[in-house]
Structures are given as C-alpha cells and as structure tokens.
Short mmCIF file of C-alpha atoms in Angstrom, two decimals:
data_model
loop_
_atom_site.label_atom_id
_atom_site.label_comp_id
_atom_site.label_asym_id
_atom_site.label_seq_id
_atom_site.Cartn_x
_atom_site.Cartn_y
_atom_site.Cartn_z
CA UNK A 1 148.76 157.97 83.83
CA UNK A 2 151.52 155.91 82.77
CA UNK A 3 150.89 152.22 82.25
CA UNK A 4 152.72 150.74 85.24
CA UNK A 5 151.13 152.75 87.96
CA UNK A 6 148.61 150.06 89.03
CA UNK A 7 151.17 148.15 91.17
CA UNK A 8 154.46 149.35 92.49
CA UNK A 9 156.22 147.10 90.02
CA UNK A 10 159.75 147.85 91.24
CA UNK A 11 158.83 146.86 94.78
CA UNK A 12 157.16 143.63 93.74
CA UNK A 13 159.90 142.59 91.43
CA UNK A 14 162.41 142.90 94.71
CA UNK A 15 160.33 140.33 96.13
CA UNK A 16 161.02 137.51 93.66
CA UNK A 17 164.83 136.94 93.85
CA UNK A 18 164.85 134.70 90.80
CA UNK A 19 164.01 137.39 88.48
CA UNK A 20 167.31 139.15 89.31
CA UNK A 21 169.48 137.15 86.80
CA UNK A 22 170.87 137.03 83.35
CA UNK A 23 170.24 134.08 80.74
CA UNK A 24 172.73 134.03 78.06
CA UNK A 25 173.81 137.55 79.01
CA UNK A 26 170.38 139.00 78.87
CA UNK A 27 168.17 139.86 81.86
CA UNK A 28 165.88 137.31 82.30
CA UNK A 29 162.23 137.81 81.01
CA UNK A 30 159.88 135.13 82.60
CA UNK A 31 156.86 134.80 80.77
CA UNK A 32 155.94 131.01 81.59
CA UNK A 33 153.79 132.00 84.41
CA UNK A 34 150.95 129.60 83.45
CA UNK A 35 153.35 126.73 83.84
CA UNK A 36 154.28 128.06 87.31
CA UNK A 37 154.96 131.54 88.85
CA UNK A 38 157.92 132.47 90.59
CA UNK A 39 157.97 132.67 94.32
CA UNK A 40 158.42 135.76 96.57
CA UNK A 41 160.79 135.81 99.23
CA UNK A 42 157.93 135.37 101.93
CA UNK A 43 157.18 132.12 100.55
CA UNK A 44 160.78 131.07 100.44
CA UNK A 45 161.49 132.37 104.01
CA UNK A 46 158.16 130.50 105.17
CA UNK A 47 159.61 127.14 103.98
CA UNK A 48 163.00 127.97 105.40
CA UNK A 49 161.48 128.86 108.75
CA UNK A 50 159.47 125.85 108.95
CA UNK A 51 162.47 123.55 108.52
CA UNK A 52 164.82 125.66 110.71
CA UNK A 53 162.41 125.91 113.67
CA UNK A 54 159.14 123.97 113.54
CA UNK A 55 159.52 120.70 111.80
CA UNK A 56 157.48 117.90 113.26
CA UNK A 57 154.73 115.41 112.11
CA UNK A 58 151.20 117.06 112.78
CA UNK A 59 147.97 115.77 114.54
CA UNK A 60 150.02 113.37 116.62
CA UNK A 61 152.81 114.33 118.80
CA UNK A 62 151.91 116.26 122.02
CA UNK A 63 155.39 118.12 122.03
CA UNK A 64 155.75 121.59 121.18
CA UNK A 65 157.16 121.41 117.83
CA UNK A 66 154.42 118.90 116.78
CA UNK A 67 151.78 121.81 118.03
CA UNK A 68 153.43 124.43 116.13
CA UNK A 69 153.70 122.46 112.84
CA UNK A 70 149.68 121.24 113.58
CA UNK A 71 148.93 125.04 114.02
CA UNK A 72 150.56 126.33 111.02
CA UNK A 73 149.27 123.62 108.87
CA UNK A 74 145.60 124.09 110.07
CA UNK A 75 146.20 127.91 109.66
CA UNK A 76 146.76 127.21 106.07
CA UNK A 77 143.48 125.23 105.82
CA UNK A 78 141.56 128.29 107.39
CA UNK A 79 143.50 130.56 104.85
CA UNK A 80 142.44 128.43 101.79
CA UNK A 81 138.81 128.22 103.09
CA UNK A 82 138.78 132.07 103.05
CA UNK A 83 140.50 132.19 99.87
CA UNK A 84 137.95 129.94 98.01
CA UNK A 85 134.96 131.37 99.96
CA UNK A 86 133.97 127.92 101.32
CA UNK A 87 131.78 127.51 104.24
CA UNK A 88 134.04 125.13 106.56
CA UNK A 89 137.63 124.10 106.82
CA UNK A 90 136.28 120.42 106.70
CA UNK A 91 135.37 121.16 103.09
CA UNK A 92 139.23 121.66 102.34
CA UNK A 93 141.24 118.92 101.34
CA UNK A 94 145.24 119.05 100.94
CA UNK A 95 146.27 117.53 97.68
CA UNK A 96 149.51 117.39 95.80
CA UNK A 97 147.95 119.77 93.12
CA UNK A 98 145.09 120.16 90.83
CA UNK A 99 145.73 116.80 88.95
CA UNK A 100 145.51 114.97 92.19
CA UNK A 101 142.24 116.70 93.23
CA UNK A 102 140.73 115.68 89.99
CA UNK A 103 141.76 112.04 90.23
CA UNK A 104 140.44 112.07 94.01
CA UNK A 105 137.06 113.13 92.73
CA UNK A 106 137.14 110.78 89.83
CA UNK A 107 138.38 107.84 91.86
CA UNK A 108 135.94 108.20 94.74
CA UNK A 109 132.74 110.12 94.03
CA UNK A 110 133.00 108.95 90.25
CA UNK A 111 133.60 105.25 91.17
CA UNK A 112 130.73 105.33 93.58
CA UNK A 113 128.22 107.37 92.09
CA UNK A 114 128.40 107.19 88.35
CA UNK A 115 127.24 103.89 86.34
CA UNK A 116 127.44 102.27 83.12
CA UNK A 117 125.28 104.18 80.48
CA UNK A 118 125.75 107.48 82.41
CA UNK A 119 127.46 110.58 80.95
CA UNK A 120 130.16 112.69 81.87
CA UNK A 121 130.71 115.96 80.18
CA UNK A 122 134.22 117.80 79.80
CA UNK A 123 135.15 120.31 77.40
CA UNK A 124 137.28 120.84 74.42
CA UNK A 125 139.57 123.47 76.33
CA UNK A 126 140.69 120.99 78.88
CA UNK A 127 143.97 120.22 80.05
CA UNK A 128 144.97 116.51 79.90
CA UNK A 129 144.75 116.34 83.70
CA UNK A 130 141.00 117.01 83.30
CA UNK A 131 140.53 114.45 80.39
CA UNK A 132 142.61 111.48 81.10
CA UNK A 133 141.05 110.74 84.75
CA UNK A 134 137.52 110.71 83.35
CA UNK A 135 138.44 108.62 80.23
CA UNK A 136 140.09 106.17 82.53
CA UNK A 137 136.80 106.10 84.81
CA UNK A 138 134.53 105.76 81.88
CA UNK A 139 136.67 102.97 80.44
CA UNK A 140 136.61 101.09 83.71
CA UNK A 141 132.54 101.58 84.23
CA UNK A 142 131.13 101.80 80.85
CA UNK A 143 130.39 105.75 80.97
CA UNK A 144 129.96 107.85 78.00
CA UNK A 145 132.19 110.94 77.86
CA UNK A 146 130.79 113.81 76.03
CA UNK A 147 132.66 116.96 75.14
CA UNK A 148 131.60 120.87 74.93
CA UNK A 149 132.98 122.02 71.54
CA UNK A 150 135.10 125.23 71.44
CA UNK A 151 134.50 128.14 69.00
CA UNK A 152 136.84 130.00 66.72
CA UNK A 153 137.30 132.58 69.47
CA UNK A 154 138.38 129.89 71.96
CA UNK A 155 135.35 130.05 73.98
CA UNK A 156 132.85 127.20 74.87
CA UNK A 157 129.92 126.78 72.71
CA UNK A 158 127.25 126.90 75.40
CA UNK A 159 124.47 126.01 72.99
CA UNK A 160 125.83 122.72 72.30
CA UNK A 161 126.36 122.32 76.08
CA UNK A 162 122.54 122.93 76.60
CA UNK A 163 121.96 120.12 74.09
CA UNK A 164 124.28 117.68 75.84
CA UNK A 165 122.79 118.04 79.17
CA UNK A 166 120.16 115.45 79.94
CA UNK A 167 119.32 113.37 83.20
CA UNK A 168 121.83 110.82 81.88
CA UNK A 169 124.67 113.31 82.81
CA UNK A 170 126.07 112.65 86.35
CA UNK A 171 129.03 114.91 86.21
CA UNK A 172 130.38 117.79 84.35
CA UNK A 173 133.98 118.75 84.80
CA UNK A 174 135.53 121.90 83.06
CA UNK A 175 138.27 124.33 83.68
CA UNK A 176 137.65 127.54 84.99
CA UNK A 177 140.32 129.13 82.92
CA UNK A 178 142.07 127.56 79.96
CA UNK A 179 145.81 126.80 80.26
CA UNK A 180 146.40 127.05 76.51
CA UNK A 181 144.31 130.14 75.66
CA UNK A 182 143.49 131.99 78.83
CA UNK A 183 139.65 131.91 78.13
CA UNK A 184 137.49 132.44 81.25
CA UNK A 185 134.70 129.96 81.10
CA UNK A 186 131.21 130.82 82.32
CA UNK A 187 131.49 128.39 84.98
CA UNK A 188 128.51 129.86 87.18
CA UNK A 189 126.20 129.40 84.41
CA UNK A 190 127.82 125.85 83.68
CA UNK A 191 127.10 124.88 87.19
CA UNK A 192 123.70 126.11 87.54
CA UNK A 193 122.54 124.18 84.19
CA UNK A 194 124.26 120.82 85.23
CA UNK A 195 122.76 120.96 88.60
CA UNK A 196 119.18 121.54 86.83
CA UNK A 197 119.75 118.09 85.66
CA UNK A 198 120.96 116.75 88.64
CA UNK A 199 124.68 116.41 87.78
CA UNK A 200 127.49 117.59 90.18
CA UNK A 201 130.01 119.85 88.96
CA UNK A 202 133.97 119.72 89.41
CA UNK A 203 135.88 122.77 88.34
CA UNK A 204 139.61 122.66 87.69
CA UNK A 205 140.84 126.11 88.95
CA UNK A 206 144.58 125.68 88.07
CA UNK A 207 144.77 128.70 85.98
CA UNK A 208 142.10 130.73 87.67
CA UNK A 209 143.39 131.11 91.18
CA UNK A 210 146.11 133.36 90.33
CA UNK A 211 144.09 135.89 88.35
CA UNK A 212 140.45 135.61 89.56
CA UNK A 213 138.32 136.21 92.86
CA UNK A 214 137.21 132.71 93.85
CA UNK A 215 133.92 132.21 95.64
CA UNK A 216 132.88 128.41 95.68
CA UNK A 217 129.88 129.22 97.42
CA UNK A 218 128.70 132.07 95.12
CA UNK A 219 129.66 129.84 92.10
CA UNK A 220 127.71 126.68 93.77
CA UNK A 221 130.60 124.63 92.70
CA UNK A 222 130.54 121.07 94.07
CA UNK A 223 134.36 120.51 93.78
CA UNK A 224 136.99 123.10 92.99
CA UNK A 225 140.68 121.99 92.76
CA UNK A 226 143.87 124.35 92.54
CA UNK A 227 147.58 124.10 92.77
CA UNK A 228 149.50 126.39 95.04
CA UNK A 229 152.75 126.70 92.41
CA UNK A 230 150.52 128.71 90.03
CA UNK A 231 149.64 131.31 92.70
CA UNK A 232 153.35 132.09 93.82
CA UNK A 233 153.20 129.14 96.21
CA UNK A 234 155.32 125.91 96.45
CA UNK A 235 155.07 122.96 94.09
CA UNK A 236 153.63 119.69 95.26
CA UNK A 237 150.89 121.16 97.12
CA UNK A 238 147.20 122.27 96.18
CA UNK A 239 143.71 121.95 97.70
CA UNK A 240 140.39 120.25 96.73
CA UNK A 241 137.29 122.02 97.99
CA UNK A 242 134.20 119.67 98.18
CA UNK A 243 130.79 120.29 99.37
CA UNK A 244 130.56 118.78 102.83
CA UNK A 245 127.53 116.39 102.05
CA UNK A 246 129.33 115.08 98.86
CA UNK A 247 132.54 114.46 100.82
CA UNK A 248 131.02 112.76 103.54
CA UNK A 249 129.02 110.42 100.95
CA UNK A 250 132.43 109.65 99.12
CA UNK A 251 134.45 106.82 100.04
CA UNK A 252 138.34 107.58 100.93
CA UNK A 253 140.83 107.80 98.30
CA UNK A 254 143.99 106.46 99.72
CA UNK A 255 144.20 104.22 103.00
CA UNK A 256 146.76 104.75 105.67
CA UNK A 257 147.47 106.65 108.72
CA UNK A 258 145.76 109.90 109.63
CA UNK A 259 142.70 108.98 107.64
CA UNK A 260 141.46 106.53 110.05
CA UNK A 261 139.51 106.59 113.31
CA UNK A 262 140.11 103.10 114.60
CA UNK A 263 141.77 100.14 112.90
CA UNK A 264 141.19 96.44 113.89
CA UNK A 265 141.86 93.62 111.42
CA UNK A 266 138.09 93.19 111.08
CA UNK A 267 137.25 96.69 110.40
CA UNK A 268 138.65 100.04 109.85
CA UNK A 269 136.32 103.23 110.60
CA UNK A 270 137.52 106.39 108.92
CA UNK A 271 138.37 109.74 110.15
CA UNK A 272 136.00 112.52 109.95
CA UNK A 273 136.41 115.47 107.25
CA UNK A 274 138.81 116.57 105.86
CA UNK A 275 141.21 113.95 107.29
CA UNK A 276 139.55 111.10 105.77
CA UNK A 277 140.97 112.01 102.46
CA UNK A 278 144.49 113.03 103.77
CA UNK A 279 146.26 109.65 104.22
CA UNK A 280 149.90 109.49 105.33
CA UNK A 281 152.10 112.47 106.23
CA UNK A 282 151.20 115.25 104.16
CA UNK A 283 153.39 117.90 102.49
CA UNK A 284 153.54 120.05 105.65
CA UNK A 285 156.31 122.43 104.88
CA UNK A 286 154.72 123.42 101.72
CA UNK A 287 151.28 123.47 102.97
CA UNK A 288 152.51 126.12 105.70
CA UNK A 289 154.29 127.99 102.84
CA UNK A 290 150.96 128.16 100.96
CA UNK A 291 149.69 130.49 103.49
CA UNK A 292 152.46 132.84 102.58
CA UNK A 293 151.63 132.97 99.17
CA UNK A 294 147.98 133.70 99.66
CA UNK A 295 149.09 136.39 102.10
CA UNK A 296 151.43 137.91 99.56
CA UNK A 297 148.64 138.07 97.08
CA UNK A 298 146.45 139.75 99.32
CA UNK A 299 149.13 142.26 100.46
CA UNK A 300 149.20 143.46 96.70
CA UNK A 301 145.38 143.39 96.49
CA UNK A 302 144.01 140.78 94.10
CA UNK A 303 142.10 143.29 92.09
CA UNK A 304 145.33 145.22 91.43
CA UNK A 305 147.04 142.06 90.34
CA UNK A 306 144.17 141.49 87.91
CA UNK A 307 144.28 144.96 86.66
CA UNK A 308 148.07 144.97 86.25
CA UNK A 309 147.91 141.63 84.38
CA UNK A 310 145.08 142.79 82.18
CA UNK A 311 146.92 145.98 81.19
CA UNK A 312 149.96 143.72 80.06
CA UNK A 313 147.62 141.38 78.14
CA UNK A 314 146.04 144.39 76.39
CA UNK A 315 149.46 146.08 75.67
CA UNK A 316 151.14 142.59 74.54
CA UNK A 317 148.05 141.73 72.33
CA UNK A 318 148.11 145.24 70.55
CA UNK A 319 151.93 144.76 69.86
CA UNK A 320 151.90 140.99 68.82
CA UNK A 321 149.12 141.59 66.32
CA UNK A 322 151.11 144.20 64.44
CA UNK A 323 153.81 141.37 63.96
CA UNK A 324 153.09 140.05 60.33
CA UNK A 325 152.02 136.51 60.08
CA UNK A 326 151.41 136.46 63.53
CA UNK A 327 147.68 134.96 64.46
CA UNK A 328 146.38 134.79 68.06
CA UNK A 329 144.91 131.49 69.30
CA UNK A 330 142.37 132.33 71.72
CA UNK A 331 140.41 135.60 71.34
CA UNK A 332 137.70 135.19 73.79
CA UNK A 333 135.84 138.22 75.42
CA UNK A 334 136.81 137.31 78.69
CA UNK A 335 140.33 135.94 79.09
CA UNK A 336 143.22 136.28 81.76
CA UNK A 337 146.70 137.17 80.92
CA UNK A 338 147.66 134.56 78.48
CA UNK A 339 148.63 135.39 74.85
CA UNK A 340 148.90 132.46 72.83
CA UNK A 341 149.78 132.50 69.10
CA UNK A 342 151.19 131.23 66.13
CA UNK A 343 153.59 132.68 63.18
CA UNK A 344 152.94 131.47 59.64
CA UNK A 345 155.64 129.39 58.42
CA UNK A 346 157.41 128.88 61.84
CA UNK A 347 157.44 126.20 64.36
CA UNK A 348 156.70 127.00 67.67
CA UNK A 349 159.74 125.05 69.10
CA UNK A 350 162.14 127.33 66.84
CA UNK A 351 160.41 130.50 68.50
CA UNK A 352 160.89 128.97 71.89
CA UNK A 353 164.58 128.24 71.51
CA UNK A 354 165.60 131.46 70.02
CA UNK A 355 163.67 133.71 72.61
CA UNK A 356 165.56 131.56 75.28
CA UNK A 357 168.75 132.66 73.75
CA UNK A 358 167.59 136.05 73.98
CA UNK A 359 166.71 135.59 77.82
CA UNK A 360 162.79 135.46 76.95
CA UNK A 361 161.08 132.30 78.71
CA UNK A 362 157.91 131.35 76.97
CA UNK A 363 156.30 127.99 76.67
CA UNK A 364 155.69 126.51 73.30
CA UNK A 365 154.04 123.39 72.04
CA UNK A 366 150.53 121.79 72.74
CA UNK A 367 150.38 122.72 76.43
CA UNK A 368 148.97 119.36 77.18
CA UNK A 369 146.03 120.03 75.29
CA UNK A 370 146.44 117.98 72.41
CA UNK A 371 142.86 117.96 71.42
CA UNK A 372 142.36 121.54 71.54
CA UNK A 373 145.53 122.15 69.16
CA UNK A 374 143.79 119.60 66.76
CA UNK A 375 140.68 121.55 67.07
CA UNK A 376 142.42 124.84 65.65
CA UNK A 377 144.27 122.69 63.29
CA UNK A 378 147.85 123.58 64.66
CA UNK A 379 150.99 121.83 66.04
CA UNK A 380 151.09 123.94 69.01
CA UNK A 381 151.46 127.51 69.89
CA UNK A 382 153.88 129.80 71.46
CA UNK A 383 152.26 130.96 74.72
CA UNK A 384 153.52 134.27 76.76
CA UNK A 385 151.59 134.30 80.23
CA UNK A 386 151.98 137.34 82.66
CA UNK A 387 152.06 137.62 86.33
CA UNK A 388 152.18 140.51 88.62
CA UNK A 389 156.00 141.06 88.41
CA UNK A 390 156.15 141.44 84.51
CA UNK A 391 156.44 144.96 83.08
CA UNK A 392 155.66 146.86 79.87
CA UNK A 393 159.40 146.87 79.08
CA UNK A 394 159.51 143.00 79.28
CA UNK A 395 156.68 142.67 76.69
CA UNK A 396 158.60 145.15 74.53
CA UNK A 397 161.67 142.64 74.77
CA UNK A 398 159.09 139.70 73.66
CA UNK A 399 157.91 141.88 70.59
CA UNK A 400 161.67 142.68 69.77
CA UNK A 401 162.67 139.25 70.15
CA UNK A 402 159.94 137.83 68.08
CA UNK A 403 161.01 140.29 65.16
CA UNK A 404 164.63 139.10 65.67
CA UNK A 405 163.38 135.40 65.46
CA UNK A 406 161.27 136.22 62.29
CA UNK A 407 164.52 137.60 60.62
CA UNK A 408 166.48 134.68 61.72
CA UNK A 409 164.18 132.24 60.26
CA UNK A 410 163.36 133.85 57.28
CA UNK B 1 186.74 110.81 56.76
CA UNK B 2 186.12 108.72 59.85
CA UNK B 3 183.15 109.86 61.99
CA UNK B 4 185.65 111.65 64.45
CA UNK B 5 187.25 113.57 61.84
CA UNK B 6 183.93 114.78 60.75
CA UNK B 7 182.99 115.47 64.33
CA UNK B 8 186.18 117.52 64.61
CA UNK B 9 185.49 119.32 61.27
CA UNK B 10 182.29 120.76 62.55
CA UNK B 11 183.84 121.68 65.99
CA UNK B 12 186.20 123.79 63.88
CA UNK B 13 183.47 125.32 62.07
CA UNK B 14 181.64 126.44 65.14
CA UNK B 15 184.78 127.85 66.66
CA UNK B 16 184.42 130.72 64.27
CA UNK B 17 181.21 131.98 65.73
CA UNK B 18 181.57 134.18 68.65
CA UNK B 19 178.00 135.13 68.59
CA UNK B 20 174.94 132.77 69.74
CA UNK B 21 172.95 134.20 66.85
CA UNK B 22 175.64 133.13 64.21
CA UNK B 23 175.67 129.84 65.58
CA UNK B 24 171.73 129.23 65.23
CA UNK B 25 171.76 131.06 61.99
CA UNK B 26 174.13 128.45 60.51
CA UNK B 27 172.30 125.63 62.05
CA UNK B 28 169.07 126.98 60.72
CA UNK B 29 170.75 127.18 57.39
CA UNK B 30 171.55 123.76 57.64
CA UNK B 31 168.17 122.75 58.63
CA UNK B 32 166.81 124.57 55.43
CA UNK B 33 169.48 122.99 53.05
CA UNK B 34 168.53 119.32 54.38
CA UNK B 35 166.88 117.50 51.86
CA UNK B 36 164.33 116.05 54.14
CA UNK B 37 161.90 113.06 53.38
CA UNK B 38 159.15 113.08 50.81
CA UNK B 39 155.91 113.14 52.42
CA UNK B 40 155.31 109.42 51.71
CA UNK B 41 158.29 108.44 53.83
CA UNK B 42 156.99 110.49 56.67
CA UNK B 43 155.15 107.47 58.33
CA UNK B 44 154.28 106.09 61.52
CA UNK B 45 157.16 103.52 61.23
CA UNK B 46 159.70 106.30 60.70
CA UNK B 47 158.61 108.76 63.22
CA UNK B 48 160.35 109.62 66.42
CA UNK B 49 158.05 111.45 68.60
CA UNK B 50 159.07 114.54 70.91
CA UNK B 51 156.80 116.47 72.78
CA UNK B 52 156.98 119.53 70.74
CA UNK B 53 158.46 118.43 67.40
CA UNK B 54 158.63 115.27 65.37
CA UNK B 55 161.53 113.66 63.44
CA UNK B 56 161.45 111.13 60.85
CA UNK B 57 164.41 108.92 60.25
CA UNK B 58 164.95 106.23 57.37
CA UNK B 59 167.92 104.06 56.86
CA UNK B 60 169.18 102.19 54.23
CA UNK B 61 172.24 100.00 53.13
CA UNK B 62 174.46 101.35 50.41
CA UNK B 63 176.99 98.76 49.70
CA UNK B 64 178.79 98.38 53.04
CA UNK B 65 177.62 101.53 54.56
CA UNK B 66 174.48 102.59 56.20
CA UNK B 67 172.88 106.03 54.91
CA UNK B 68 170.43 107.83 56.74
CA UNK B 69 167.86 110.17 55.64
CA UNK B 70 165.81 112.40 58.03
CA UNK B 71 163.48 115.21 58.60
CA UNK B 72 161.83 117.45 60.86
CA UNK B 73 159.12 119.98 61.18
CA UNK B 74 161.21 122.40 63.43
CA UNK B 75 163.89 123.99 61.61
CA UNK B 76 166.56 124.08 64.28
CA UNK B 77 166.10 120.61 65.09
CA UNK B 78 166.20 119.83 61.39
CA UNK B 79 169.61 121.48 61.39
CA UNK B 80 170.80 119.45 64.12
CA UNK B 81 169.43 116.61 62.54
CA UNK B 82 171.37 117.50 59.44
CA UNK B 83 174.78 117.55 61.43
CA UNK B 84 173.95 114.21 62.96
CA UNK B 85 173.43 112.79 59.34
CA UNK B 86 176.59 114.54 58.12
CA UNK B 87 178.24 112.81 61.06
CA UNK B 88 177.07 109.28 60.99
CA UNK B 89 175.54 108.82 57.37
CA UNK B 90 177.89 106.81 54.90
CA UNK B 91 179.77 104.75 57.44
CA UNK B 92 179.82 101.17 58.15
CA UNK B 93 177.24 99.68 60.87
CA UNK B 94 180.21 98.84 63.12
CA UNK B 95 181.56 102.36 62.84
CA UNK B 96 178.35 103.97 63.55
CA UNK B 97 177.41 101.46 66.53
CA UNK B 98 180.72 102.09 68.07
CA UNK B 99 180.83 105.76 67.90
CA UNK B 100 180.85 108.40 70.25
CA UNK B 101 179.14 111.65 69.57
CA UNK B 102 181.04 114.59 71.26
CA UNK B 103 180.66 117.25 68.76
CA UNK B 104 177.08 118.31 70.04
CA UNK B 105 178.55 119.08 73.54
CA UNK B 106 181.47 121.07 72.12
CA UNK B 107 179.73 123.12 69.86
CA UNK B 108 177.33 123.94 73.03
CA UNK B 109 174.19 122.22 71.56
CA UNK B 110 174.04 119.76 74.31
CA UNK B 111 170.89 121.50 75.91
CA UNK B 112 169.00 120.36 72.84
CA UNK B 113 169.94 116.65 73.81
CA UNK B 114 169.21 117.08 77.26
CA UNK B 115 165.51 118.09 76.60
CA UNK B 116 164.38 114.54 76.26
CA UNK B 117 160.96 115.34 76.11
CA UNK B 118 160.77 118.40 74.05
CA UNK B 119 162.34 117.03 70.85
CA UNK B 120 163.27 113.54 69.32
CA UNK B 121 167.14 114.12 68.89
CA UNK B 122 167.91 111.96 71.74
CA UNK B 123 165.77 109.05 70.56
CA UNK B 124 167.18 109.82 66.97
CA UNK B 125 170.80 109.32 67.99
CA UNK B 126 169.46 106.01 69.76
CA UNK B 127 167.51 104.76 66.51
CA UNK B 128 170.47 105.60 64.52
CA UNK B 129 172.56 103.30 66.48
CA UNK B 130 169.82 100.75 66.80
CA UNK B 131 169.99 100.69 62.93
CA UNK B 132 173.66 100.17 62.88
CA UNK B 133 173.52 97.34 65.37
CA UNK B 134 170.58 95.55 63.46
CA UNK B 135 172.48 96.10 60.22
CA UNK B 136 175.64 94.45 61.67
CA UNK B 137 173.48 91.37 62.35
CA UNK B 138 172.36 91.06 58.68
#
C-alpha cells in the first residue's frame, strides 16, 4: 500500500479552504497544528449559519431564535459530553479554552480546598498555562509546588513521581500530551496513584483531544480541560470537565448573570451545574460551531486521523534524522504527531524565518515551556506538528527546506 | 553620509536582488560579519528580550557622536541589527533621535519589525533612540 491510503487526503484537503493558497509564491505547508489547527468548511459554515439565522441570547428569551440558539448551544454540550466520555452534561462547563479551565479550577477548587503547607504536583513538561495558575495559588496560600522531572527522551520520571506523592499532596496537574515534545503521558497511572494518596487530578488536554480517544471516566480524571481551536474548531472556546461532586462543592468562579438562581441585595443563591460556572453571555456562536468540529472528526474517524498522523510522524522522524547535525528533542515511546528538533549551530528563529519564505509554516522558540527548554539546555526548538490534512509530500517540502536553510546559513 | 543617505544606499543594494534567497543570504552574511559583543558585555543591562531571540545593545560617546555595538544569537536578526548600526551608529544624538527609519520597509523586511514578540528589533530601535535622547541631555 502507499503511505497515504489511510484517509482520502485529497477530499480532506478540499474541506480546508485556507490550505489552498500560496506563501511567497509557494504552496502553503501548514505544520503549526499544535499551536492551532485550520478549520474545515463545516465549522466555518456553522459559524456563518448561526449569525445569519439563529443569533439570540440563550436560556432567557422565549422567542424562536432564543430557543434555537439555546438548543444548539446545549446540543454542543451533549456532543462534548460524549466526546469526553463524561457521565452527565452537568459536568461540562464551557470556557474560553484550556487556560481558562485550569485557572477556574485553581481559583475555585484550589482556593477553597488547598491550604498552607499542602502540596501541588505539576510536571517538567507543562505549558506555562499549567504552571503559572498553580504558582499564583501557591504564592497566595503558602502551598508548595513540586515538579515531576523529565528524562532525556522527554518522558516523565515516574519513579520520582512515586516519591513525590504523599498525604500532603492535594492536587496533581499534568498535561495529557506535551505541546513542545508530543509526549503522551501515562495519565491513567498518574491519576490512580494520586487518588491513592487522596489528591485530585487536573488534566490539561489541550494537545491530546485532536489525537487521542478521551474517556474521562475510564481515566478517572477529576478535571479535564481542552480548547476547541486545537481540534479543528473555533478559537475562544473550550470546555472543562469536572466530576459532579467536585463541581458542586466548589464555589463559583465569576459572578454575573446566568450563574445565579436568585439575587437580592442580602444574598444570592447560585444556579445549578453547569450554569453556576458560566457567568455572563457565553461565546454562543463558537460553542455552536464546536459541535461541527467534533462531527467533522467523527466523520473521518478518530482512529484513522490518528493512524494518518502517526504515519506522517514516523516518516518525518526518519527523514529528519538523516539531516546532519539534527537532534530530535522528545523521543518518547508514546507520542503524538509532533516533531521537535534542533540543528547544531543554527538558531531556531533563523530556521523559522527561512522556512516561512519557502512557504512552510512551523513553530520555533520555547513553545511557552521555558522550564522544559532549560531542562534540555536549549534556547528553543523548531517544531513541526501534523494534522489530518497534511501529506507525505509536505513532509518532503519541509525536509528539502531544511537542507536549503542549512546551506544558506552555513 | 547622513542617516538618510545610508538608508538610500542600503535600499539601492537591495534593489539588485530579485530573489528572496539572495536578499536573505546578504543579510545572513552581514550578520556573520558583525563583530558583535564580547561575552562580558552581554549583560542583563544590555539585553533586549524578544520572545525567540535576544539582542544585546551597547552605546558610547565618541567625540560628538554616538556609537552603537550590538549582538544577537539569531543570525538573521544579527544581520538586521548590523544594518541598523550601519545606519544609526556614528551620528550625533540629535540626528539619531530625529531620524525616521524607512529602509526596513523599503527592502521588504518590515515583517521582522512587526513581530514585536518574536525578536527584540522593535525594542532595539526604541532603545537606540532612547540612548540618543539621553545623550542629548548630557
């Protein structure tokens, strides 16, 4: 079989209008998918349709448009529930994205239930968005932050994790997949071990949801956050899953409309789940369009998407390793379609600038993971991350581009 | 030569290139040729932080004129830095403070100044002018 037979790649590419353009006179190769994926026409049309026909505020009006908008908004909640394998839609809170979800948990669960002298564990693979909210909480409350170290392959050192765990640990927050290296973390094991000492676990799913099947009940995750824009959906929207009992025990995050049951100047009672955490008019249009993104992924088949991306990663890794002076950063046994690398004597920014002139979009720099870059003693990497619409020919363009870049900078 | 005469000279040099690669090879070459700064001058005081690459800038007075020295860890940025030094270094603080840099746009490199987060170039130009303003006052 040829390498591209897993999915109907030409049909898929036709679904993404943005791909059909030239950059600097060359056909665009978009390999910055871990930053954000492109949007299929189904998602763009869902946004357009909402504003053209259904726009209204939700959960309030009794007119037809309000009913339609509310119905579609809540239909996405059900779709997300199914997508994450959650037990109930009460456990699905719409957010502006993963960062928002993590901050919500830190500010509500964290503030209420974690106290001075307690410990929070994160990992050396975390994005700044899963470091800083916990640091802020730790500083405010006198909590100690512990970090699971990363080995040379870019995997978490689970032996040290075992040693870090104790009765003092109240919360563990790690990513399911590393944005900088692509490492898939053994979150099921991490969660089980944390639960054994009575800690709750927050999973940053930003980089996992477009590649892996997620089942929060099977993982037994307490909190799981993701962003729509990383899985072919719109920007500015995401969801936070939380176990019902935890969400019920948590105080609200923001006050305002929608999250209340009854307001008097003496006392306000809060709305039930999930509305308790959704103050103000939400990002209705983007929530509605998120459903189209989930349906799009299902229409191709999530296993096929993963297989296609895996094939691209294997091919790209083989080809990249043939480039003299190139070193892969992140060689975990389990990883998603992220190829992060450095080339001896060349600054990643120079690679990025020149590849852009060749029409190839990659990410260069520290990927918002400065502690991780420090761990590998590098300034940053060049990262090519693959999505369902990428092809073998595009990988070849990257490789040819890198040879050219090396020659130009030599 | 005045600041504007040097800018016009650079624009003319770039007019010879009809290919993006020639342009960048020229910038890379300039980056490699820039003397840069000795390690002991790459201090926190001299650093201009960008999201992806750092630039170090040093200024001192030579007679009536202000002289700049700079360095960067990324060679394309270093090449652009080299051009900024060629244009601004060795002029009076007044001239530098009042200068208007149009050559970057004219040679088609304005995207490097627009990406404020990715490199320290915008801050570097600002810092060069700040030095000039400060030296005007002494």
